[in-house]
Amino acid sequence: MAFKPANNIQDLQYFGEFGGVNPSISDSSTYTFLSAKTMFDTFEGNADGCYLYSRHSSPSNLYLGEALAAMEGTETANVSASGMGAITAVLMQLCDAGDHIVSSRTIYGGTYAFLKNFAPKFNMSTSFVAITNLEAVEASITSKTKVLYCESVSNPLLEIADIRGLARLAKKYQLTLVVDNTFSPLSISPATLGADIVIHSLTKFINGASDTVGGVVCASQAFINDLRHVNDGAAMLLGATMDSLRASSILKNLRTLHIRMQQHSKNALYLAEKFEADGLKTVYPGLRSHPSHVLFKSMMNTEYGFGGMLTIDVGSITKANALMELMQNRNLGYLAVSLGFYKTLFSAPGTSTSSEIPEEEQKDMGLSNGLIRFSIGLDADIARTYSMMRDCMAELNILT
Ligand SMILES: *Cc1c(COP(=O)(O)O)cnc(C)c1O
């Protein structure tokens, strides 16, 4: 039977304290115990259903975590204050000093900076590889390797990871496959394809309102227990905890994610096909010209489409900047980083979200400086948006 991530979210029933249709928000940092013995057991992790202190766990965070675990098909999940709070906690939990990580070289700039500049302070090293080349991935695995790390749809080049193939390698060498699924919620369900741990920045499509940062780790109960452990859990001890009020607001937004993803995908496919037909160098996984179009199709939950992210290359940073400014002046979107908003957002990754990656390496991975990354919005009339974007491009001599 096909995996139904949105049904899994909707089938959860959480009633509030007074029969509310939304769960009550637990507005407390600490919890009372009727007996001192129960408090001790809770510290030891032996008292199910008891809360201790909200950096460890809280009812509101657990509600959101369980909904996200249902969406991804993992046993459970742990929410965090940001996507980076999830990513760094996972990697610090999985690796000891001396351990090695094999990572896709096209990843979120912050993750790249963490692996390249920060993790080496703890003697954790990383090999960055072309993730679409499974032989290259396998060749960089050493006896010290613990983690295989990638994004299902990579930022900003929209390369697609072969999650089944990577899972086979992870199994063969006893590695943990960690997949950041921020760009493709609902469309791709990495855990059903063999990923061990699935991470999201909730900041993006999942919350969808650009009003907060947030993150989640979806994994086995055993791993989440490790992350939360009071003595050596990275989530507990590094402390990037989500606030209860935020957890409750993100849960409410999560419930409309399937409708939003369908509209993001529909609009993005429309624009990608038009841009490509106009002769623009366009990258979108839903285009047959995308080198991993067939692979994406083999992994996707069809009804959610190919996602809301696309890129075009307009040749130079000068042209890219002029186009973005003109589109913003005409209210076609905002010149902003981030993604998953109702409004289209655009930025030039080379000088913004991927500026952590040195210019040489950017060139090497095919990140040219005329590249514009679009997060396509929920526009009700995408044909009108397209025709106005086309006017902008014509005025700037981008279309020939
Ligand atoms: C934004 C983003 C992150 C980081 O998430 P924050 O919530 O900003 O900490 C990680 N991975 C991807 C793919 C992202 O787009």
Coordinates of C-alpha atoms and ligand atoms in Angstrom, one line a residue:
M1 CA 0.0 0.0 0.0
A2 CA 1.2 3.5 -0.8
F3 CA 2.6 5.5 2.1
K4 CA 0.1 8.3 3.0
P5 CA 2.0 10.9 5.0
A6 CA -0.9 13.5 5.2
N7 CA -3.4 10.9 6.3
N8 CA -1.0 9.9 9.0
I9 CA -1.0 13.4 10.3
Q10 CA -4.8 13.8 10.1
D11 CA -5.5 10.5 11.8
L12 CA -3.9 11.7 15.0
Q13 CA -6.4 12.9 17.6
Y14 CA -5.2 15.3 20.3
F15 CA -7.9 16.8 22.4
G16 CA -7.4 19.7 24.7
E17 CA -7.8 19.7 28.5
F18 CA -11.4 20.9 28.2
G19 CA -12.3 18.9 25.1
G20 CA -10.8 21.5 22.8
V21 CA -10.2 20.4 19.2
N22 CA -6.6 21.5 19.6
P23 CA -4.4 20.2 22.3
S24 CA -3.9 22.4 25.3
I25 CA -0.6 24.3 25.4
S26 CA 1.5 23.4 28.3
D27 CA 2.8 26.8 29.4
S28 CA 5.3 25.6 32.0
S29 CA 9.0 25.1 32.1
T30 CA 8.9 22.7 35.1
Y31 CA 6.5 20.0 36.4
T32 CA 5.4 19.0 39.9
F33 CA 5.6 15.4 41.2
L34 CA 3.4 13.9 43.8
S35 CA 6.2 11.8 45.2
A36 CA 10.0 12.3 45.3
K37 CA 10.5 8.7 44.1
T38 CA 8.7 9.5 40.8
M39 CA 10.9 12.5 40.3
F40 CA 14.0 10.3 40.7
D41 CA 12.6 7.7 38.2
T42 CA 11.8 10.4 35.7
F43 CA 15.4 11.6 35.9
E44 CA 16.6 8.1 35.2
G45 CA 14.2 7.9 32.3
N46 CA 12.0 5.3 33.9
A47 CA 8.7 7.1 34.4
D48 CA 6.7 7.1 31.2
G49 CA 4.3 10.0 30.7
C50 CA 5.9 12.1 33.4
Y51 CA 7.4 15.5 32.6
L52 CA 10.4 16.9 34.3
Y53 CA 11.6 20.1 32.7
S54 CA 10.8 21.5 29.3
R55 CA 14.3 21.4 27.9
H56 CA 14.0 17.7 28.2
S57 CA 10.4 17.3 26.9
S58 CA 7.1 19.0 27.1
P59 CA 3.5 18.0 26.1
S60 CA 3.3 20.6 23.3
N61 CA 6.6 19.6 21.8
L62 CA 5.7 15.9 22.0
Y63 CA 2.4 16.5 20.1
L64 CA 4.2 18.2 17.3
G65 CA 7.0 15.6 17.3
E66 CA 4.5 12.8 17.1
A67 CA 2.7 14.4 14.2
L68 CA 6.0 14.8 12.3
A69 CA 7.0 11.2 13.1
A70 CA 3.7 10.1 11.7
M71 CA 4.4 12.2 8.5
E72 CA 7.8 10.6 8.1
G73 CA 6.9 7.1 9.2
T74 CA 9.5 6.9 12.0
E75 CA 8.9 5.7 15.6
T76 CA 9.1 9.1 17.1
A77 CA 10.7 12.5 16.8
N78 CA 12.3 15.4 18.7
V79 CA 11.6 19.0 17.8
S80 CA 14.2 21.7 18.3
A81 CA 14.6 25.4 18.2
S82 CA 15.9 25.5 14.6
G83 CA 16.9 23.2 11.8
M84 CA 20.5 23.7 12.7
G85 CA 19.7 22.8 16.3
A86 CA 18.4 19.5 14.9
I87 CA 21.3 18.9 12.5
T88 CA 24.2 19.7 14.9
A89 CA 22.6 17.7 17.8
V90 CA 22.3 14.6 15.5
L91 CA 25.9 14.8 14.2
M92 CA 27.3 15.4 17.7
Q93 CA 25.3 12.5 19.0
L94 CA 26.4 10.1 16.3
C95 CA 30.1 11.0 16.2
D96 CA 32.9 10.8 18.7
A97 CA 36.3 12.5 18.3
G98 CA 38.1 10.8 15.4
D99 CA 35.0 9.8 13.5
H100 CA 34.4 10.6 9.9
I101 CA 31.3 11.8 7.9
V102 CA 30.7 11.4 4.2
S103 CA 28.4 14.2 3.1
S104 CA 27.0 15.5 -0.1
R105 CA 28.9 18.6 -1.2
T106 CA 25.7 20.4 -2.2
I107 CA 24.0 21.0 1.2
Y108 CA 22.6 23.9 3.1
G109 CA 25.3 26.5 3.7
G110 CA 25.0 26.3 7.5
T111 CA 25.4 22.6 7.5
Y112 CA 28.4 22.9 5.3
A113 CA 30.0 25.5 7.6
F114 CA 29.3 23.3 10.6
L115 CA 31.0 20.2 9.0
K116 CA 33.8 22.2 7.4
N117 CA 34.7 24.7 10.1
F118 CA 33.2 23.7 13.4
A119 CA 33.1 19.9 13.7
P120 CA 37.0 19.7 13.2
K121 CA 37.4 21.4 16.6
F122 CA 36.1 18.1 18.0
N123 CA 38.2 16.1 15.6
M124 CA 35.2 15.1 13.5
S125 CA 36.2 15.2 9.8
T126 CA 34.1 15.2 6.7
S127 CA 34.6 14.2 3.0
F128 CA 32.3 16.2 0.7
V129 CA 31.3 14.2 -2.4
A130 CA 29.0 14.4 -5.4
I131 CA 26.0 12.6 -3.9
T132 CA 24.6 11.5 -7.2
N133 CA 27.7 9.4 -7.8
L134 CA 27.3 6.3 -5.6
E135 CA 30.7 5.0 -6.5
A136 CA 32.3 8.2 -5.3
V137 CA 30.3 8.0 -2.1
E138 CA 31.4 4.4 -1.5
A139 CA 35.0 5.2 -2.3
S140 CA 35.2 7.9 0.4
I141 CA 33.9 5.6 3.2
T142 CA 36.8 4.8 5.6
S143 CA 37.1 2.6 8.7
K144 CA 36.3 5.7 10.7
T145 CA 33.1 6.7 8.8
K146 CA 30.0 6.7 11.0
V147 CA 27.5 8.9 9.1
L148 CA 26.3 9.3 5.5
Y149 CA 24.7 12.7 5.2
C150 CA 22.6 14.2 2.4
E151 CA 19.6 16.3 1.5
S152 CA 16.8 14.5 -0.5
V153 CA 16.7 17.5 -2.8
S154 CA 19.9 19.5 -2.4
N155 CA 20.2 23.2 -1.7
P156 CA 20.6 25.1 -4.0
L157 CA 21.4 22.9 -7.0
L158 CA 18.3 20.6 -6.6
E159 CA 20.4 17.5 -7.0
I160 CA 18.4 14.4 -6.0
A161 CA 19.9 11.8 -3.6
D162 CA 19.2 8.2 -4.5
I163 CA 18.1 7.3 -0.9
R164 CA 17.6 3.6 -1.6
G165 CA 21.1 3.4 -3.0
L166 CA 22.6 5.3 -0.2
A167 CA 20.7 3.2 2.3
R168 CA 22.2 0.0 0.8
L169 CA 25.7 1.5 1.2
A170 CA 24.9 2.6 4.8
K171 CA 23.8 -1.0 5.6
K172 CA 26.9 -2.5 3.9
Y173 CA 29.3 -0.4 6.0
Q174 CA 27.1 -0.1 9.1
L175 CA 26.7 3.7 8.8
T176 CA 23.8 5.9 9.9
L177 CA 22.1 7.5 6.9
V178 CA 20.9 11.0 7.8
V179 CA 18.7 12.8 5.3
D180 CA 17.6 16.4 5.5
N181 CA 14.2 16.5 3.8
T182 CA 13.5 20.2 4.2
F183 CA 13.0 20.8 0.4
S184 CA 10.6 17.9 -0.1
P185 CA 8.2 17.3 2.8
L186 CA 5.4 14.9 1.9
S187 CA 6.8 14.5 -1.7
I188 CA 9.6 12.3 -0.5
S189 CA 9.5 10.1 2.7
P190 CA 13.2 9.1 3.2
A191 CA 12.5 6.7 6.1
T192 CA 10.3 4.5 3.9
L193 CA 13.3 4.4 1.4
G194 CA 15.8 3.3 4.0
A195 CA 17.0 6.5 5.8
D196 CA 17.7 6.0 9.5
I197 CA 17.2 9.6 10.5
V198 CA 15.2 12.3 8.8
I199 CA 15.7 16.0 9.6
H200 CA 13.7 19.0 8.7
S201 CA 14.1 22.7 9.1
L202 CA 10.5 23.4 10.1
T203 CA 11.2 27.1 9.3
K204 CA 10.5 26.4 5.6
F205 CA 7.5 24.6 4.0
I206 CA 6.3 22.8 7.1
N207 CA 5.5 25.9 9.1
G208 CA 5.1 27.9 5.9
A209 CA 4.5 31.3 7.5
S210 CA 8.0 32.6 7.7
D211 CA 7.3 33.7 11.3
T212 CA 9.6 31.3 13.2
V213 CA 12.6 29.0 13.0
G214 CA 12.2 25.4 14.1
G215 CA 13.6 21.9 13.5
V216 CA 12.9 18.2 14.0
V217 CA 14.7 14.9 14.1
C218 CA 12.5 11.9 13.1
A219 CA 14.1 8.6 14.1
S220 CA 13.8 5.5 16.2
Q221 CA 12.7 5.7 19.9
A222 CA 16.2 4.5 20.9
F223 CA 18.0 7.3 19.1
I224 CA 15.6 10.0 20.3
N225 CA 16.0 8.7 23.9
D226 CA 19.8 9.1 23.3
L227 CA 19.4 12.7 22.1
R228 CA 17.2 13.5 25.1
H229 CA 19.3 11.7 27.7
V230 CA 20.0 13.9 30.8
N231 CA 23.6 12.7 31.1
D232 CA 24.9 12.7 27.5
G233 CA 22.1 13.6 25.1
A234 CA 23.1 16.3 22.6
A235 CA 19.5 17.7 22.3
M236 CA 19.2 17.9 26.1
L237 CA 22.7 19.3 26.7
L238 CA 23.3 21.6 23.7
G239 CA 19.9 23.0 24.6
A240 CA 18.3 24.1 21.3
T241 CA 14.8 23.5 22.6
M242 CA 11.6 24.7 21.0
D243 CA 9.2 26.7 23.0
S244 CA 5.7 25.2 23.7
L245 CA 3.8 28.2 22.2
R246 CA 5.7 27.8 19.0
A247 CA 5.2 24.0 18.9
S248 CA 1.5 24.5 19.1
S249 CA 1.4 27.1 16.3
I250 CA 3.6 24.9 14.0
L251 CA 1.3 21.9 14.6
K252 CA -1.7 24.0 13.4
N253 CA 0.2 25.0 10.2
L254 CA 1.4 21.4 9.6
R255 CA -2.2 20.4 9.1
T256 CA -2.5 22.3 5.9
L257 CA 0.9 21.3 4.6
H258 CA -0.5 18.9 2.0
I259 CA -2.7 21.5 0.4
R260 CA 0.1 24.0 0.3
M261 CA 2.7 21.6 -1.1
Q262 CA 0.2 20.7 -3.9
Q263 CA -0.1 24.4 -4.8
H264 CA 3.7 25.1 -4.5
S265 CA 4.4 22.1 -6.8
K266 CA 1.7 23.0 -9.3
N267 CA 2.9 26.6 -9.6
A268 CA 6.6 25.6 -9.7
L269 CA 6.0 23.1 -12.5
Y270 CA 4.0 25.7 -14.5
L271 CA 6.8 28.3 -14.2
A272 CA 9.6 25.7 -14.8
E273 CA 8.0 24.5 -18.0
K274 CA 7.4 28.1 -19.3
F275 CA 10.9 29.3 -18.4
E276 CA 12.5 26.3 -20.1
A277 CA 10.4 26.8 -23.2
D278 CA 11.6 30.4 -23.2
G279 CA 15.1 29.1 -23.5
L280 CA 16.2 29.8 -19.9
K281 CA 18.5 27.4 -18.2
T282 CA 16.0 26.0 -15.7
V283 CA 16.5 23.3 -13.1
Y284 CA 13.4 21.7 -11.6
P285 CA 13.0 18.0 -10.7
G286 CA 9.7 17.9 -12.4
L287 CA 11.2 18.7 -15.8
R288 CA 12.2 15.7 -18.0
S289 CA 15.5 17.5 -18.6
H290 CA 16.4 17.2 -14.9
P291 CA 19.2 14.5 -14.7
S292 CA 17.4 12.8 -11.8
H293 CA 13.8 13.3 -13.0
V294 CA 13.2 9.5 -13.2
L295 CA 14.9 8.9 -9.9
F296 CA 12.7 11.5 -8.2
K297 CA 9.6 9.9 -9.7
S298 CA 10.7 6.5 -8.4
M299 CA 10.9 7.9 -4.8
M300 CA 8.0 10.3 -4.7
N301 CA 4.5 10.3 -3.1
T302 CA 3.0 11.4 -6.4
E303 CA 0.1 13.6 -5.2
Y304 CA 2.4 16.2 -3.8
G305 CA 4.4 16.9 -6.9
F306 CA 8.0 17.8 -7.4
G307 CA 8.1 20.6 -4.8
G308 CA 8.2 24.4 -4.8
M309 CA 11.9 25.0 -5.5
L310 CA 13.4 25.8 -8.9
T311 CA 16.5 27.6 -10.2
I312 CA 17.3 29.6 -13.3
D313 CA 20.6 30.8 -14.6
V314 CA 20.6 34.3 -16.1
G315 CA 24.3 34.4 -16.8
S316 CA 25.7 36.9 -14.4
I317 CA 25.2 38.2 -10.8
T318 CA 24.5 41.7 -12.2
K319 CA 21.6 40.4 -14.3
A320 CA 20.4 38.2 -11.4
N321 CA 20.4 41.1 -9.0
A322 CA 18.6 43.4 -11.5
L323 CA 16.0 40.8 -12.2
M324 CA 15.3 40.1 -8.6
E325 CA 15.0 43.8 -7.8
L326 CA 12.6 44.4 -10.7
M327 CA 10.5 41.4 -9.8
Q328 CA 10.3 42.7 -6.2
N329 CA 9.3 46.2 -7.4
R330 CA 6.4 44.6 -9.3
N331 CA 5.3 42.6 -6.3
L332 CA 6.0 39.2 -7.9
G333 CA 7.9 38.0 -4.9
Y334 CA 10.5 39.1 -2.3
L335 CA 14.2 39.3 -2.5
A336 CA 14.8 37.1 0.6
V337 CA 16.5 34.0 1.7
S338 CA 14.5 31.1 3.1
L339 CA 11.7 29.2 1.4
G340 CA 8.2 27.8 1.8
F341 CA 6.3 31.1 2.1
Y342 CA 3.0 32.0 0.5
K343 CA 4.8 34.6 -1.5
T344 CA 7.5 33.7 -4.0
L345 CA 11.0 34.3 -2.5
F346 CA 14.2 34.6 -4.6
S347 CA 17.9 35.0 -3.9
A348 CA 21.2 34.5 -5.6
P349 CA 22.7 31.6 -3.6
G350 CA 26.4 32.2 -4.6
T351 CA 26.4 35.5 -2.7
S352 CA 23.9 34.7 0.0
T353 CA 22.8 31.3 1.4
S354 CA 25.8 29.4 0.0
S355 CA 28.4 32.1 0.5
E356 CA 29.9 29.9 3.2
I357 CA 31.1 27.7 0.4
P358 CA 34.4 29.0 -1.1
E359 CA 34.2 30.3 -4.7
E360 CA 36.5 27.6 -6.1
E361 CA 34.2 24.9 -4.6
Q362 CA 31.1 26.7 -5.8
K363 CA 32.5 26.6 -9.3
D364 CA 33.4 22.9 -9.0
M365 CA 29.9 21.9 -8.0
G366 CA 28.3 23.9 -10.7
L367 CA 27.0 26.8 -8.6
S368 CA 27.4 29.7 -11.1
N369 CA 26.9 33.3 -10.0
G370 CA 24.0 34.0 -12.3
L371 CA 22.0 31.4 -10.5
I372 CA 18.7 32.5 -8.9
R373 CA 16.9 30.2 -6.5
F374 CA 13.1 30.5 -6.4
S375 CA 10.8 29.3 -3.7
I376 CA 7.6 29.5 -5.6
G377 CA 4.6 30.8 -3.7
L378 CA 1.0 29.9 -3.5
D379 CA -0.1 32.4 -6.2
A380 CA -3.7 32.0 -7.2
D381 CA -3.0 33.1 -10.7
I382 CA 0.3 31.7 -11.8
A383 CA -0.3 32.5 -15.5
R384 CA -0.4 36.2 -14.6
T385 CA 2.7 35.9 -12.4
Y386 CA 4.5 34.2 -15.3
S387 CA 3.6 36.8 -17.8
M388 CA 4.7 39.6 -15.5
M389 CA 8.0 37.8 -14.8
R390 CA 8.5 37.4 -18.5
D391 CA 8.1 41.1 -19.0
C392 CA 10.8 41.8 -16.4
M393 CA 13.2 39.4 -18.2
A394 CA 12.4 40.9 -21.6
E395 CA 13.1 44.4 -20.3
L396 CA 16.5 43.3 -18.9
N397 CA 17.4 41.5 -22.1
I398 CA 17.6 38.2 -20.3
L399 CA 15.4 36.5 -22.8
T400 CA 16.9 36.5 -26.3
Ligands
LIG1 C1 17.1 26.4 6.3 C2 17.7 25.1 6.2 C3 18.4 24.5 7.2 C4 18.6 25.2 8.6 O1 17.4 25.4 9.2 P1 17.2 26.6 10.3 O2 15.8 26.4 10.7 O3 17.4 27.9 9.6 O4 18.2 26.4 11.4 C5 18.9 23.2 7.1 N1 18.7 22.5 5.9 C6 18.1 23.1 4.8 C7 18.0 22.3 3.6 C8 17.5 24.4 4.9 O5 16.9 24.9 3.9

